[in-house]
Amino acid sequence: MTSEDLPNGFTGFSQRRPGFVSAGDALRRSRAERDALHVDTGSRGFRNTELQAARSGWQVPNVVKPEQGPGPEKSLWGKSNDFFPADMRKYLRVPEGGESGPQFDYEALADIPEVDKRWAWIEVDLGAIHHNTLAVKQLLEPGVKLMAVVKADAYGHGAVRCARSALSAGADQLGVATVDEAIELRDAGIGAPILVLAEPPSATIPLLLAYRIMPSVYTAEFAVQYAEAADSIGLRAPYHLKVNTGMNRIGVRFDEVIEFMRRVSFHRALELVGTFTHFATADAPDTMEFNIQATHFVETIAEMRAYGIDPGIVHAANSSAIIRYPEVHFDMVRLGISMYGYYTCPETYGVIDLIPAMSVHARITQVKTVPVGEGVSYGLLHRSGGFSKICTIPLGYADGYQRGLSDRIDVIMDGSKHPQVGTICMDQAMFEVDLRTRRSTGKLDPQIGDEVLVVGAAGNAVVTIDEMADLLDTVPYEICLGFGRSRLARIFTSSR
Ligand SMILES: *Cc1c(COP(=O)(O)O)cnc(C)c1O
């Protein structure tokens, strides 16, 4: 198992940077410290847990004697996020404070791990990105280039890290939606060719030239301004021509390409590096519309060549088309959603082995027994049967856990599924553990701090982004982005 270091210092839960403290570690450590405090009175003279508790305003638990020997992994009062006054010392510059009161060490404060500050996060498995990219590459004839599409922060997975993984797996180019997305990659030191998949506003022309970012072009006005700006400082103006073959979103209409090229190609600085189109129905069961678009595109390319125009790198296929239609791979393919591990349609299931890169995690923040008949969450729409514990997790629709999933999806705890119950709130959601469920490990006993999978797989249990997309009548793209572009912390792991 390998893992790269992160700006925020986390390397995932399976492998931790020295000093990283998970809730579980914190529990063990705090218990050890609690034991130690009986002898170590410290400079502030704390003598025992009762006194500590009194000073910090805590409730004194009924049981204060530490457990003997290796006890169960549960805290004495079911809480795994204990924090003791002695812990404050490492966040102070002068431990004793002084005349003017305590001096906080803001660097130490900033080092408190994100996942310990908020018990909800996503994990992105860069090994899966690498695997998926390689799997797609194996579908390509030798010499066909692969563009990794990392727009919208790599569909919420983190553009820079995903771009690096894809490039290390053999991707040749990167595709983005905006100039700022391209600049982020350049600022991270990525040198691969980058194509903006739409024509940007002309105010970005200096940025395109400065950062060597290739625009898509389909208006003569932009083409000429871009060319003249480049020419004025002795640079070339490389671009890809976008052809509209039927999707009717952006591009020069297929039957106007020759005329368009005549209008712009007089300019010496303009350099046609590639010609591409985009399919509207590559994921649809019916192939007729796809075939019409493919035919228009092939004819357009042939016509360009007949007129002596070199179309450069010819590309058309998105994930669906890459997997379903090898005949449209041309010189390059543009891989998006399947790089992140998602199938776009049943027709692609058997063809390729994809691994979802994103999982969504949380820790339980409260556990309660709700008397039979009482309601749970806004609207009290879920009613307790009385044989369950209602557990709260601290993520909600502000984190991409969409409200429309309320009462329709499961979470995974201890390798088994439990139903999410009640309305999903903005910042929190509840799920129910049926206490009558017996498992090989004994009775289920959820505790504060226990880890829950909102999306992911454990044992035989799996909750997928595809499942959520189906329930919400949308596509996995939107669900990934919902979690990935939210305020959830993002942790990169690499399992393969
Ligand atoms: C987003 C995008 C892609 C990638 O599509 P997927 O379906 O995610 O593979 C390819 N080409 C263009 C022009 C795009 O905008």
Coordinates of C-alpha atoms and ligand atoms in Angstrom, one line a residue:
M1 CA 0.0 0.0 0.0
T2 CA 1.4 3.4 -0.9
S3 CA 0.1 6.8 -0.1
E4 CA 1.2 10.3 -1.0
D5 CA 1.5 13.1 1.4
L6 CA -1.2 15.7 1.4
P7 CA -1.0 19.5 1.9
N8 CA -3.2 19.0 4.9
G9 CA -1.0 16.2 6.2
F10 CA -3.4 13.3 5.9
T11 CA -2.6 10.2 4.0
G12 CA -5.8 8.4 4.5
F13 CA -7.0 6.2 7.3
S14 CA -5.1 3.2 6.3
Q15 CA -1.7 5.0 6.5
R16 CA -1.1 8.0 8.6
R17 CA 1.5 10.6 8.9
P18 CA 3.2 10.6 12.2
G19 CA 1.3 12.8 14.5
F20 CA -2.1 12.2 12.8
V21 CA -4.6 11.3 15.4
S22 CA -7.8 9.6 14.5
A23 CA -10.8 9.4 16.8
G24 CA -9.9 5.8 17.7
D25 CA -6.3 6.8 18.5
A26 CA -7.5 9.7 20.5
L27 CA -9.7 7.4 22.5
R28 CA -6.9 5.1 23.4
R29 CA -4.5 7.9 24.1
S30 CA -6.9 9.9 26.2
R31 CA -7.7 6.8 28.2
A32 CA -4.0 6.2 28.8
E33 CA -3.6 9.9 29.8
R34 CA -6.5 9.6 32.1
D35 CA -4.8 6.7 33.8
A36 CA -1.5 8.6 33.9
L37 CA -3.2 11.6 35.5
H38 CA -3.7 9.7 38.7
V39 CA 0.1 10.0 39.2
D40 CA 1.0 13.0 37.1
T41 CA -0.6 15.9 38.9
G42 CA 0.9 18.3 36.3
S43 CA 1.7 22.0 37.0
R44 CA -1.9 22.9 37.5
G45 CA -2.3 20.4 40.2
F46 CA -5.0 18.2 38.7
R47 CA -5.2 15.2 40.8
N48 CA -7.9 13.1 39.4
T49 CA -10.6 12.8 36.8
E50 CA -13.3 14.2 39.1
L51 CA -11.3 17.4 39.6
Q52 CA -10.6 17.7 35.9
A53 CA -14.2 17.2 35.1
A54 CA -15.2 19.8 37.7
R55 CA -12.8 22.4 36.3
S56 CA -13.8 21.9 32.7
G57 CA -17.5 21.9 33.5
W58 CA -18.0 18.3 32.4
Q59 CA -20.5 16.0 33.8
V60 CA -18.8 13.5 36.1
P61 CA -19.5 10.1 34.8
N62 CA -20.8 7.5 37.2
V63 CA -17.9 5.3 36.5
V64 CA -14.5 7.0 36.8
K65 CA -12.3 4.0 37.5
P66 CA -10.3 3.2 34.4
E67 CA -10.9 -0.2 33.0
Q68 CA -8.3 -2.9 33.9
G69 CA -6.3 -4.4 31.2
P70 CA -7.3 -4.4 27.5
G71 CA -11.0 -3.6 27.7
P72 CA -13.4 -3.3 24.9
E73 CA -12.9 -0.5 22.4
K74 CA -15.6 1.6 23.9
S75 CA -15.1 4.6 26.2
L76 CA -16.5 4.4 29.7
W77 CA -19.4 6.6 28.8
G78 CA -19.6 5.8 25.2
K79 CA -17.7 8.8 24.0
S80 CA -14.6 8.5 21.9
N81 CA -13.8 12.2 21.5
D82 CA -12.6 12.8 25.0
F83 CA -10.4 15.9 25.5
F84 CA -8.6 16.6 28.7
P85 CA -7.3 19.9 30.1
A86 CA -3.8 18.6 29.9
D87 CA -4.2 18.4 26.1
M88 CA -4.5 22.2 26.0
R89 CA -0.8 22.6 26.7
K90 CA 0.2 21.7 23.2
Y91 CA -1.9 24.6 21.8
L92 CA -0.3 27.2 24.0
R93 CA 3.0 29.0 23.3
V94 CA 3.6 29.6 27.0
P95 CA 2.1 26.7 28.8
E96 CA 1.5 28.6 32.0
G97 CA -0.2 31.5 30.3
G98 CA 1.2 34.6 32.0
E99 CA 0.1 38.0 33.0
S100 CA -1.9 38.7 29.9
G101 CA -3.6 35.3 29.9
P102 CA -2.9 32.3 27.6
Q103 CA -1.0 32.7 24.4
F104 CA -2.3 30.4 21.7
D105 CA -0.1 28.7 19.2
Y106 CA -2.0 29.2 16.0
E107 CA 0.2 26.9 14.0
A108 CA -0.5 24.1 16.4
L109 CA -4.2 24.9 16.2
A110 CA -4.1 24.8 12.5
D111 CA -2.6 21.3 12.7
I112 CA -5.8 19.8 14.2
P113 CA -6.8 17.4 11.5
E114 CA -9.8 18.3 9.4
V115 CA -11.4 14.9 10.0
D116 CA -11.1 15.3 13.7
K117 CA -12.7 18.7 13.6
R118 CA -15.6 17.4 11.6
W119 CA -16.6 13.8 11.5
A120 CA -17.5 13.6 7.8
W121 CA -15.2 13.4 4.9
I122 CA -14.7 11.9 1.4
E123 CA -11.8 9.6 0.4
V124 CA -10.5 9.6 -3.1
D125 CA -8.7 6.4 -4.1
L126 CA -6.0 7.5 -6.5
G127 CA -5.2 3.9 -7.1
A128 CA -8.7 3.5 -8.6
I129 CA -8.1 6.5 -10.9
H130 CA -4.8 4.9 -12.0
H131 CA -6.5 1.5 -12.5
N132 CA -9.4 2.9 -14.5
T133 CA -7.2 5.0 -16.7
L134 CA -5.0 1.9 -17.5
A135 CA -8.1 -0.2 -18.1
V136 CA -9.4 2.3 -20.7
K137 CA -6.0 2.6 -22.3
Q138 CA -6.0 -1.1 -22.9
L139 CA -9.1 -0.6 -25.1
L140 CA -7.2 1.8 -27.4
E141 CA -5.2 0.9 -30.4
P142 CA -1.5 1.7 -30.0
G143 CA -0.9 5.3 -30.8
V144 CA -4.3 6.6 -29.9
K145 CA -3.9 9.4 -27.3
L146 CA -5.9 9.6 -24.1
M147 CA -7.1 12.9 -22.7
A148 CA -8.1 12.8 -19.1
V149 CA -11.0 15.1 -18.5
V150 CA -10.5 16.8 -15.1
K151 CA -13.0 19.6 -15.3
A152 CA -15.0 20.7 -12.3
D153 CA -12.2 19.7 -10.0
A154 CA -12.0 16.3 -11.6
Y155 CA -15.8 15.7 -11.1
G156 CA -15.3 16.6 -7.5
H157 CA -12.3 14.2 -6.9
G158 CA -9.6 16.8 -6.9
A159 CA -8.1 18.0 -10.2
V160 CA -4.4 18.2 -9.5
R161 CA -4.1 14.8 -7.8
C162 CA -6.4 13.1 -10.3
A163 CA -4.5 14.7 -13.2
R164 CA -1.2 13.4 -11.9
S165 CA -2.6 9.9 -11.4
A166 CA -4.1 9.8 -14.9
L167 CA -0.8 11.1 -16.4
S168 CA 1.2 8.5 -14.5
A169 CA -1.2 5.8 -15.9
G170 CA -0.4 7.0 -19.4
A171 CA -2.8 9.8 -20.2
D172 CA -1.4 12.2 -22.7
Q173 CA -3.4 15.4 -22.3
L174 CA -5.8 17.0 -19.9
G175 CA -9.3 18.5 -20.6
V176 CA -10.9 21.2 -18.5
A177 CA -13.9 23.5 -18.8
T178 CA -12.5 26.8 -17.8
V179 CA -9.2 28.8 -18.1
D180 CA -8.9 28.9 -14.3
E181 CA -9.1 25.2 -14.1
A182 CA -6.2 25.0 -16.5
I183 CA -4.2 27.5 -14.6
E184 CA -4.7 25.5 -11.4
L185 CA -3.0 22.5 -13.1
R186 CA -0.2 24.7 -14.4
D187 CA 0.4 26.3 -11.0
A188 CA 0.7 22.8 -9.6
G189 CA 3.6 22.2 -12.1
I190 CA 1.7 20.0 -14.6
G191 CA 3.2 20.5 -18.0
A192 CA 1.0 18.2 -20.2
P193 CA -1.1 19.8 -23.0
I194 CA -4.3 21.2 -21.6
L195 CA -7.4 21.8 -23.7
V196 CA -10.3 24.0 -22.6
L197 CA -13.3 22.2 -23.9
A198 CA -15.2 25.3 -24.8
E199 CA -14.3 28.7 -26.3
P200 CA -13.3 31.0 -23.5
P201 CA -14.1 34.8 -23.4
S202 CA -11.5 36.8 -25.3
A203 CA -10.4 38.5 -22.0
T204 CA -8.6 35.2 -21.2
I205 CA -6.3 35.4 -24.3
P206 CA -3.3 36.7 -22.4
L207 CA -3.8 33.8 -19.9
L208 CA -4.0 31.2 -22.7
L209 CA -0.7 32.4 -24.1
A210 CA 1.1 32.9 -20.8
Y211 CA 0.1 29.4 -19.4
R212 CA 0.2 27.5 -22.8
I213 CA -3.5 26.6 -22.5
M214 CA -5.2 25.5 -25.7
P215 CA -8.7 26.9 -26.4
S216 CA -11.5 25.3 -28.3
V217 CA -12.6 27.6 -31.1
Y218 CA -15.8 28.1 -33.0
T219 CA -16.2 31.8 -33.6
A220 CA -14.2 33.7 -36.2
E221 CA -14.0 36.7 -33.9
F222 CA -12.3 34.8 -31.1
A223 CA -10.0 33.1 -33.6
V224 CA -8.8 36.4 -35.1
Q225 CA -8.3 38.2 -31.8
Y226 CA -6.4 35.2 -30.4
A227 CA -4.2 35.0 -33.5
E228 CA -3.4 38.7 -33.6
A229 CA -2.7 38.8 -29.9
A230 CA -0.2 35.9 -30.2
D231 CA 1.3 37.3 -33.4
S232 CA 1.9 40.7 -31.7
I233 CA 4.3 39.1 -29.3
G234 CA 5.8 36.6 -31.7
L235 CA 3.9 33.5 -30.5
R236 CA 1.8 30.9 -32.2
A237 CA -2.0 30.5 -31.5
P238 CA -2.7 26.8 -31.3
Y239 CA -6.3 25.7 -30.9
H240 CA -8.7 22.8 -31.4
L241 CA -11.7 23.4 -33.7
K242 CA -15.0 22.3 -32.2
V243 CA -17.5 20.9 -34.7
N244 CA -21.2 20.7 -34.0
T245 CA -22.3 17.4 -35.5
G246 CA -25.8 17.4 -34.0
M247 CA -25.7 18.0 -30.2
N248 CA -26.3 21.7 -31.0
R249 CA -24.5 22.9 -27.9
I250 CA -21.3 24.5 -29.1
G251 CA -19.2 24.3 -32.3
V252 CA -19.1 25.2 -35.9
R253 CA -21.9 23.4 -37.7
F254 CA -20.5 20.4 -39.6
D255 CA -21.6 21.8 -43.0
E256 CA -20.0 25.2 -42.3
V257 CA -16.6 24.1 -41.3
I258 CA -14.9 24.7 -44.7
E259 CA -16.3 28.2 -44.9
F260 CA -15.2 28.9 -41.3
M261 CA -11.7 27.7 -42.0
R262 CA -11.5 29.9 -45.1
R263 CA -12.5 32.9 -42.9
V264 CA -9.9 32.4 -40.3
S265 CA -7.0 30.5 -41.7
F266 CA -5.5 33.5 -43.5
H267 CA -4.0 34.3 -40.2
R268 CA -0.4 33.1 -40.0
A269 CA -0.3 32.6 -36.3
L270 CA -3.3 30.4 -36.0
E271 CA -2.4 26.8 -35.7
L272 CA -5.1 24.1 -36.0
V273 CA -3.9 21.4 -33.5
G274 CA -7.0 19.3 -33.3
T275 CA -10.6 18.9 -34.5
F276 CA -13.3 17.4 -32.4
T277 CA -16.9 16.9 -31.8
H278 CA -19.1 15.7 -28.9
F279 CA -21.8 13.0 -28.9
A280 CA -25.2 13.7 -27.5
T281 CA -26.4 10.0 -27.3
A282 CA -23.3 7.9 -26.8
D283 CA -24.9 6.3 -23.7
A284 CA -28.3 5.7 -25.2
P285 CA -29.6 2.2 -26.1
D286 CA -30.6 3.4 -29.5
T287 CA -27.6 4.0 -31.8
M288 CA -29.2 5.8 -34.7
E289 CA -28.6 9.4 -33.6
F290 CA -25.1 8.4 -32.5
N291 CA -24.4 7.0 -36.0
I292 CA -25.7 10.2 -37.7
Q293 CA -23.3 12.4 -35.6
A294 CA -20.4 10.0 -36.2
T295 CA -21.1 10.1 -40.0
H296 CA -21.3 13.9 -40.1
F297 CA -18.0 14.0 -38.2
V298 CA -16.2 11.5 -40.4
E299 CA -17.4 13.4 -43.5
T300 CA -16.3 16.7 -42.1
I301 CA -12.8 15.5 -41.5
A302 CA -12.7 14.0 -45.0
E303 CA -13.9 17.3 -46.5
M304 CA -11.2 19.2 -44.6
R305 CA -8.5 17.0 -45.9
A306 CA -10.0 17.3 -49.4
Y307 CA -9.6 21.0 -49.1
G308 CA -6.0 20.7 -48.0
I309 CA -6.8 21.5 -44.3
D310 CA -4.9 19.3 -41.9
P311 CA -7.4 18.7 -39.0
G312 CA -4.6 17.8 -36.6
I313 CA -5.6 15.4 -33.7
V314 CA -9.1 14.1 -34.5
H315 CA -11.1 13.2 -31.4
A316 CA -14.7 12.6 -30.5
A317 CA -15.3 9.8 -27.9
N318 CA -16.4 10.5 -24.3
S319 CA -16.5 7.6 -21.8
S320 CA -19.6 6.0 -23.3
A321 CA -18.2 6.1 -26.8
I322 CA -14.8 4.9 -25.8
I323 CA -16.2 1.8 -24.3
R324 CA -19.0 1.1 -26.8
Y325 CA -17.7 2.4 -30.1
P326 CA -14.0 1.6 -30.9
E327 CA -14.6 2.9 -34.4
V328 CA -14.8 6.5 -33.1
H329 CA -11.5 6.5 -31.2
F330 CA -9.8 8.3 -34.0
D331 CA -6.5 9.9 -32.8
M332 CA -7.5 10.6 -29.2
V333 CA -10.3 9.9 -26.8
R334 CA -11.6 12.1 -24.0
L335 CA -12.1 10.1 -20.8
G336 CA -14.2 11.6 -18.0
I337 CA -16.7 9.8 -15.8
S338 CA -15.3 6.3 -16.3
M339 CA -11.9 7.4 -15.1
Y340 CA -13.6 8.0 -11.8
G341 CA -15.1 4.5 -11.8
Y342 CA -18.6 4.9 -13.2
Y343 CA -20.4 3.1 -16.0
T344 CA -22.5 5.3 -18.1
C345 CA -24.9 2.7 -19.4
P346 CA -25.6 -1.0 -19.1
E347 CA -24.0 -1.6 -22.6
T348 CA -20.6 -0.9 -21.0
Y349 CA -20.9 -3.2 -18.0
G350 CA -19.1 -6.3 -19.3
V351 CA -16.5 -4.5 -21.4
I352 CA -14.3 -3.0 -18.7
D353 CA -13.6 -3.3 -15.0
L354 CA -14.0 0.0 -13.3
I355 CA -13.4 0.9 -9.6
P356 CA -15.3 3.9 -8.1
A357 CA -12.7 6.2 -6.7
M358 CA -14.9 8.2 -4.2
S359 CA -16.2 7.0 -0.9
V360 CA -18.0 9.1 1.7
H361 CA -17.4 8.6 5.4
A362 CA -18.7 9.9 8.7
R363 CA -18.6 9.2 12.4
I364 CA -21.6 8.9 14.6
T365 CA -22.1 12.0 16.7
Q366 CA -25.1 10.9 18.8
V367 CA -26.8 7.6 19.6
K368 CA -30.2 7.5 21.2
T369 CA -33.2 5.3 21.9
V370 CA -36.4 6.8 20.6
P371 CA -39.6 5.6 22.3
V372 CA -42.0 3.7 20.1
G373 CA -44.1 6.0 18.0
E374 CA -42.0 9.2 18.4
G375 CA -40.9 10.8 15.2
V376 CA -37.4 11.6 13.8
S377 CA -36.1 14.7 12.0
Y378 CA -38.0 17.5 10.2
G379 CA -41.6 16.7 9.8
L380 CA -41.2 13.7 12.1
L381 CA -41.8 11.6 9.0
H382 CA -40.0 8.6 10.4
R383 CA -41.6 6.9 13.4
S384 CA -39.6 4.8 15.8
G385 CA -40.6 1.1 16.2
G386 CA -38.9 1.2 19.6
F387 CA -36.5 -1.6 18.8
S388 CA -33.8 0.5 17.4
K389 CA -31.2 3.1 18.1
I390 CA -31.2 6.3 16.1
C391 CA -27.7 7.4 15.2
T392 CA -26.8 10.9 13.9
I393 CA -24.0 11.6 11.4
P394 CA -22.8 15.1 10.7
L395 CA -23.4 15.5 7.0
G396 CA -26.4 16.6 5.1
Y397 CA -27.6 18.1 1.8
A398 CA -25.1 20.9 2.1
D399 CA -22.5 18.2 1.7
G400 CA -24.1 16.5 -1.3
Y401 CA -26.1 14.0 0.7
Q402 CA -29.2 15.0 -1.2
R403 CA -32.5 15.5 0.6
G404 CA -34.3 13.5 -2.1
L405 CA -32.5 10.4 -0.7
S406 CA -34.3 10.7 2.6
D407 CA -35.6 7.4 3.8
R408 CA -34.5 5.7 0.6
I409 CA -30.9 4.9 1.1
D410 CA -28.7 2.8 3.5
V411 CA -25.5 3.5 5.3
I412 CA -22.9 0.9 6.2
M413 CA -21.7 0.3 9.7
D414 CA -19.6 -2.7 10.8
G415 CA -19.9 -4.2 7.4
S416 CA -23.7 -4.3 7.2
K417 CA -26.4 -1.9 5.9
H418 CA -28.7 0.2 8.0
P419 CA -31.5 2.4 6.7
Q420 CA -31.1 6.1 6.7
V421 CA -34.3 7.4 8.4
G422 CA -36.1 10.7 8.5
T423 CA -35.5 13.8 6.4
I424 CA -31.8 14.5 5.6
C425 CA -31.1 17.9 7.0
M426 CA -28.6 20.5 5.8
D427 CA -25.8 19.4 8.0
Q428 CA -26.9 16.1 9.6
A429 CA -28.8 12.9 8.9
M430 CA -30.0 10.0 11.0
F431 CA -29.9 6.3 10.5
E432 CA -31.5 3.5 12.4
V433 CA -29.9 0.4 13.9
D434 CA -32.3 -2.4 14.6
L435 CA -31.2 -3.8 17.9
R436 CA -32.9 -7.2 17.2
T437 CA -30.3 -7.8 14.5
R438 CA -27.8 -10.3 15.8
R439 CA -24.5 -10.6 14.1
S440 CA -21.6 -13.0 14.4
T441 CA -19.8 -10.4 16.5
G442 CA -22.7 -10.2 18.9
K443 CA -25.4 -7.6 19.3
L444 CA -25.0 -4.3 17.4
D445 CA -24.0 -1.5 19.7
P446 CA -23.4 1.7 17.9
Q447 CA -21.3 4.3 19.7
I448 CA -20.4 7.9 19.3
G449 CA -17.3 8.0 17.1
D450 CA -18.0 4.8 15.2
E451 CA -17.3 5.1 11.5
V452 CA -20.1 4.9 9.0
L453 CA -19.8 4.6 5.2
V454 CA -22.3 6.8 3.4
V455 CA -20.9 5.7 0.0
G456 CA -18.6 2.8 -0.3
A457 CA -18.2 -0.9 0.3
A458 CA -17.4 -3.0 3.4
G459 CA -17.8 -6.7 3.6
N460 CA -20.7 -7.7 1.4
A461 CA -22.4 -4.3 1.9
V462 CA -22.2 -1.6 -0.7
V463 CA -23.8 1.7 -1.2
T464 CA -23.0 3.3 -4.5
I465 CA -23.2 6.7 -6.2
D466 CA -25.0 5.0 -9.1
E467 CA -27.7 3.8 -6.7
M468 CA -28.2 7.4 -5.5
A469 CA -28.2 8.7 -9.1
D470 CA -30.9 6.2 -10.0
L471 CA -33.0 7.1 -7.0
L472 CA -32.8 10.8 -7.8
D473 CA -33.3 10.3 -11.5
T474 CA -29.9 11.9 -12.3
V475 CA -26.4 10.9 -13.4
P476 CA -23.4 9.8 -11.2
Y477 CA -21.6 13.0 -12.4
E478 CA -24.0 15.1 -10.4
I479 CA -23.8 13.0 -7.3
C480 CA -20.0 12.9 -7.3
L481 CA -19.9 16.7 -7.7
G482 CA -22.4 17.1 -4.9
F483 CA -20.1 15.3 -2.4
G484 CA -16.8 16.3 -4.0
R485 CA -17.4 20.0 -4.3
S486 CA -19.0 20.4 -0.9
R487 CA -17.4 21.5 2.3
L488 CA -16.4 17.8 3.2
A489 CA -12.7 17.4 3.7
R490 CA -11.1 15.3 1.0
I491 CA -8.5 12.7 1.8
F492 CA -6.5 10.9 -0.9
T493 CA -5.6 7.3 -0.5
S494 CA -4.0 4.8 -2.8
S495 CA -5.1 1.2 -2.3
R496 CA -3.6 -0.4 -5.4
Ligands
LIG1 C1 -17.0 16.4 -20.1 C2 -16.6 16.1 -21.4 C3 -16.1 14.9 -21.8 C4 -16.0 13.7 -20.8 O1 -17.3 13.1 -20.8 P1 -17.5 11.8 -20.0 O2 -18.9 11.4 -20.3 O3 -17.4 12.2 -18.5 O4 -16.5 10.8 -20.3 C5 -15.6 14.7 -23.1 N1 -15.7 15.7 -24.0 C6 -16.2 16.9 -23.7 C7 -16.3 18.0 -24.7 C8 -16.7 17.2 -22.4 O5 -17.3 18.3 -22.2

